[in-house]
Short mmCIF file of C-alpha atoms in Angstrom, two decimals:
data_model
loop_
_atom_site.label_atom_id
_atom_site.label_comp_id
_atom_site.label_asym_id
_atom_site.label_seq_id
_atom_site.Cartn_x
_atom_site.Cartn_y
_atom_site.Cartn_z
CA MET A 853 114.46 122.77 117.04
CA HIS A 854 117.00 125.61 117.14
CA TYR A 855 116.53 125.87 113.36
CA ALA A 856 112.81 126.66 113.55
CA ARG A 857 110.79 129.70 114.57
CA PRO A 858 109.51 129.87 118.17
CA HIS A 859 105.89 128.98 117.40
CA ILE A 860 107.03 125.97 115.37
CA LYS A 861 109.15 124.80 118.30
CA GLU A 862 106.22 125.08 120.67
CA TYR A 863 103.87 123.20 118.39
CA TRP A 864 106.48 120.48 117.74
CA ASN A 865 106.91 119.98 121.47
CA PHE A 866 103.16 119.70 121.94
CA ALA A 867 102.57 117.34 119.00
CA TYR A 868 105.43 114.96 119.75
CA ARG A 869 104.87 114.93 123.50
CA ARG A 870 101.23 114.01 122.91
CA ALA A 871 102.11 111.36 120.31
CA LEU A 872 104.66 109.82 122.65
CA GLY A 873 102.18 109.83 125.52
CA ILE A 874 99.46 108.12 123.47
CA SER A 875 101.95 105.50 122.26
CA MET A 876 103.11 104.71 125.80
CA MET A 877 99.54 104.43 127.07
CA THR A 878 98.68 102.10 124.19
CA PHE A 879 101.72 99.93 124.97
CA ALA A 880 100.79 99.73 128.65
CA ILE A 881 97.18 98.80 127.87
CA ALA A 882 98.21 96.21 125.26
CA LEU A 883 100.73 94.64 127.62
CA ALA A 884 98.18 94.48 130.44
CA ILE A 885 95.58 92.89 128.13
CA GLY A 886 98.10 90.37 126.80
CA VAL A 887 99.26 89.30 130.26
CA THR A 888 95.65 89.03 131.45
CA PHE A 889 94.76 86.85 128.47
CA SER A 890 97.74 84.53 128.99
CA THR A 891 97.06 84.31 132.73
CA LEU A 892 93.39 83.51 132.07
CA LEU A 893 94.29 80.66 129.74
CA GLY A 894 96.75 79.34 132.31
CA SER A 895 94.21 79.48 135.14
CA LEU A 896 91.74 77.52 132.98
CA SER A 897 94.47 74.97 132.16
CA ILE A 898 94.13 75.75 128.47
CA VAL A 899 97.41 75.12 126.69
CA ASP A 900 96.98 76.75 123.30
CA TYR A 901 100.22 78.37 122.22
CA GLY A 902 98.81 79.12 118.78
CA ALA A 903 95.98 81.23 120.19
CA GLN A 904 98.38 83.05 122.47
CA LEU A 905 100.77 83.74 119.60
CA VAL A 906 97.98 85.12 117.40
CA PHE A 907 96.63 87.24 120.25
CA TRP A 908 100.05 88.70 121.09
CA LEU A 909 100.85 89.36 117.42
CA ALA A 910 97.53 91.22 117.09
CA LEU A 911 98.37 93.35 120.13
CA ILE A 912 101.85 94.09 118.78
CA ALA A 913 100.39 95.05 115.39
CA ILE A 914 97.82 97.38 116.98
CA THR A 915 100.48 99.01 119.15
CA ALA A 916 102.81 99.48 116.17
CA ILE A 917 100.02 100.99 114.06
CA VAL A 918 99.07 103.43 116.84
CA PHE A 919 102.74 104.37 117.26
CA LEU A 920 103.32 104.96 113.54
CA VAL A 921 100.05 106.82 112.95
CA ASN A 922 100.59 109.15 115.91
CA PHE A 923 104.15 110.08 115.01
CA ALA A 924 103.36 110.37 111.30
CA HIS A 925 100.53 112.76 112.17
CA ALA A 926 102.75 114.74 114.55
CA HIS A 927 105.43 115.04 111.88
CA ALA A 928 103.02 115.99 109.10
CA SER A 929 101.15 118.52 111.22
CA THR A 930 104.45 120.17 112.18
CA VAL A 931 106.18 120.40 108.80
CA LYS A 932 103.16 121.95 107.09
CA PHE A 933 103.83 125.14 109.08
CA MET A 934 107.55 125.21 108.19
CA ASN A 935 109.19 127.11 105.39
CA GLU A 936 111.49 125.34 102.94
CA GLN A 937 114.69 125.86 104.93
CA GLU A 938 113.11 124.69 108.19
CA HIS A 939 111.57 121.69 106.46
CA ARG A 940 114.89 120.62 104.95
CA LYS A 941 116.75 120.85 108.26
CA HIS A 942 113.94 119.18 110.16
CA THR A 943 113.93 116.23 107.76
CA LYS A 944 117.67 115.85 108.26
CA TYR A 945 117.47 115.94 112.07
CA THR A 946 114.45 113.63 112.14
CA GLY A 947 116.34 111.08 110.02
CA ILE A 948 119.31 111.22 112.40
CA TRP A 949 116.95 110.87 115.35
CA LEU A 950 115.29 107.75 113.94
CA ILE A 951 118.68 106.16 113.25
CA VAL A 952 119.81 106.88 116.82
CA LEU A 953 116.59 105.41 118.22
CA VAL A 954 116.92 102.22 116.16
CA ILE A 955 120.58 101.75 117.12
CA GLY A 956 119.79 102.45 120.79
CA ALA A 957 116.86 100.03 120.79
CA ILE A 958 118.99 97.27 119.25
CA ALA A 959 121.89 97.94 121.64
CA PHE A 960 119.72 97.74 124.76
CA THR A 961 117.64 94.81 123.49
CA MET A 962 120.61 92.59 122.67
CA PRO A 963 121.55 91.81 126.33
CA VAL A 964 118.18 90.08 126.78
CA LEU A 965 119.26 87.43 124.26
CA PHE A 966 122.19 86.37 126.45
CA PHE A 967 120.10 85.60 129.53
CA THR A 968 117.83 82.55 129.57
CA SER A 969 117.55 82.15 133.34
CA PHE A 970 115.59 84.11 135.94
CA MET A 971 117.62 87.20 134.97
CA GLU A 972 115.84 87.49 131.65
CA PRO A 973 112.72 89.33 132.96
CA LEU A 974 114.95 91.78 134.81
CA MET A 975 116.94 92.45 131.64
CA LEU A 976 113.70 93.67 130.06
CA LEU A 977 113.68 96.49 132.60
CA PHE A 978 117.33 97.25 131.90
CA GLY A 979 116.60 97.32 128.16
CA PHE A 980 113.55 99.57 128.44
CA GLY A 981 115.41 101.89 130.79
CA GLY A 982 118.24 102.19 128.29
CA ILE A 983 115.85 102.84 125.40
CA PHE A 984 114.14 105.56 127.42
CA TRP A 985 117.52 107.17 128.18
CA VAL A 986 118.37 107.11 124.46
CA LEU A 987 115.01 108.73 123.70
CA TYR A 988 115.50 111.42 126.33
CA PHE A 989 119.07 112.41 125.39
CA SER A 990 118.50 112.18 121.62
CA VAL A 991 115.55 114.56 121.81
CA TYR A 992 117.52 116.92 124.02
CA LEU A 993 120.71 116.93 121.92
CA LEU A 994 119.05 117.05 118.49
CA PHE A 995 115.93 119.14 119.09
CA ARG A 996 116.80 121.07 122.27
CA HIS A 997 113.69 119.78 124.03
CA HIS A 998 113.62 117.58 127.08
CA TYR A 999 110.92 115.32 128.44
CA PRO A 1000 111.59 114.83 132.17
CA GLU A 1001 108.79 112.26 132.31
CA VAL A 1002 110.87 109.96 130.09
CA ALA A 1003 114.02 110.45 132.19
CA ILE A 1004 112.14 109.66 135.42
CA SER A 1005 110.69 106.51 133.84
CA ALA A 1006 114.14 105.38 132.69
CA LEU A 1007 115.48 105.93 136.21
CA VAL A 1008 112.62 103.93 137.74
CA PHE A 1009 113.25 101.04 135.36
CA TRP A 1010 116.92 100.88 136.32
CA ILE A 1011 116.19 101.23 140.04
CA VAL A 1012 113.77 98.29 139.94
CA PHE A 1013 116.31 96.37 137.86
CA ALA A 1014 119.00 97.02 140.47
CA ILE A 1015 116.66 95.93 143.27
CA GLY A 1016 115.93 92.74 141.36
CA VAL A 1017 119.62 92.01 140.85
CA VAL A 1018 120.27 92.48 144.57
CA GLY A 1019 117.34 90.17 145.24
CA VAL A 1020 118.93 87.48 143.07
CA ASN A 1021 121.97 87.40 145.34
CA ALA A 1022 120.02 87.65 148.56
CA SER A 1023 117.10 85.36 147.70
CA ALA A 1024 116.77 81.92 149.22
CA LEU A 1025 114.04 80.98 146.73
CA ASN A 1026 114.62 78.40 144.05
CA ALA A 1027 115.17 79.42 140.44
CA ALA A 1028 111.63 78.66 139.26
CA THR A 1029 110.01 80.67 142.04
CA TYR A 1030 112.34 83.63 141.57
CA THR A 1031 111.78 83.58 137.79
CA ALA A 1032 108.02 83.86 138.32
CA PHE A 1033 108.53 86.68 140.83
CA ALA A 1034 110.96 88.54 138.55
CA LEU A 1035 108.58 88.23 135.61
CA PHE A 1036 105.68 89.51 137.72
CA MET A 1037 107.72 92.46 139.00
CA SER A 1038 108.96 93.33 135.51
CA ILE A 1039 105.52 93.23 133.88
CA ILE A 1040 103.89 95.27 136.65
CA THR A 1041 106.68 97.85 136.45
CA LEU A 1042 106.38 98.13 132.66
CA VAL A 1043 102.61 98.53 132.74
CA VAL A 1044 102.49 101.02 135.61
CA VAL A 1045 105.48 103.14 134.55
CA CYS A 1046 104.56 103.30 130.84
CA GLY A 1047 100.92 104.03 131.64
CA PHE A 1048 101.76 106.74 134.15
CA THR A 1049 104.36 108.26 131.81
CA GLY A 1050 101.88 108.31 128.94
CA VAL A 1051 99.25 110.10 131.02
CA SER A 1052 101.87 112.58 132.28
CA LEU A 1053 103.11 113.36 128.76
CA ILE A 1054 99.59 113.99 127.44
CA THR A 1055 98.62 116.08 130.46
CA ASN A 1056 101.80 118.17 130.38
CA ALA A 1057 101.49 118.71 126.62
CA SER A 1058 98.03 120.21 127.07
CA ARG A 1059 99.10 122.18 130.14
CA GLU A 1060 102.06 123.77 128.35
CA LEU A 1061 99.84 124.70 125.41
CA VAL A 1062 97.35 126.39 127.74
CA VAL A 1063 100.12 128.20 129.63
CA ASP A 1064 101.64 129.45 126.38
CA PHE A 1065 98.22 130.58 125.11
CA ARG A 1066 97.54 132.49 128.31
CA ALA A 1067 100.97 134.14 128.17
CA ARG A 1068 100.42 135.23 124.56
CA THR A 1069 96.93 136.52 125.40
CA ALA A 1070 98.23 138.50 128.37
CA SER A 1071 101.05 139.93 126.25
CA ALA A 1072 98.61 140.97 123.53
CA SER A 1073 96.34 142.59 126.14
CA ARG A 1074 99.24 144.58 127.58
CA SER A 1075 100.25 145.74 124.09
CA ARG A 1076 96.71 146.93 123.35
CA ALA A 1077 96.57 148.72 126.69
CA ARG A 1078 99.85 150.54 125.95
CA ARG A 1079 98.60 151.59 122.52
CA ARG A 1080 95.38 152.97 124.04
CA ARG A 1081 97.33 155.02 126.58
CA ARG A 1082 99.38 156.55 123.80
#
């Protein structure tokens, strides 16, 4: 956001950080609900793949809608404060950002397709970690903002992935048992990390807004005090 005025930069950071946090929380909740539903059907010995497919598709649709609505609102609420030059440059950088995100998501999702064994759940963590790294560095390089919460989450994903890979070599369990364990570890990590990151992003967005407001208020008070002394 080097092309925008300071107050636009601050509002953009707040709006997008909050939108990202809400989206991650929604994903974590949807994933937890989906896994709970599938586990419940399994514990009741109900084999209904059609119901599971419909349920998961509904969760994916809800998550996608929340994601799109939040970022569309963040974008619209930001550009309405921009002048024509800022709007034109912001549209250009946002387009580049979306292209980078799509390419990064495809690049880090593709490895999952080449693993059909017990490594597949672990590759989910590798893929999500890579996507989070792409998100972090693209925001930093294009908009000059950085979300440390996203970088920490990406690092956690890759650390758990590395632990899982080491466990593959050291484990004496059979393939079926290790697959179940790897899937459990991957799902728990995704839910906990995405949920915690979402809460952190929303909390930090509000905190930074309050800090900035207090700083501006204190600056205005000092300016008034100086004028009165004169």
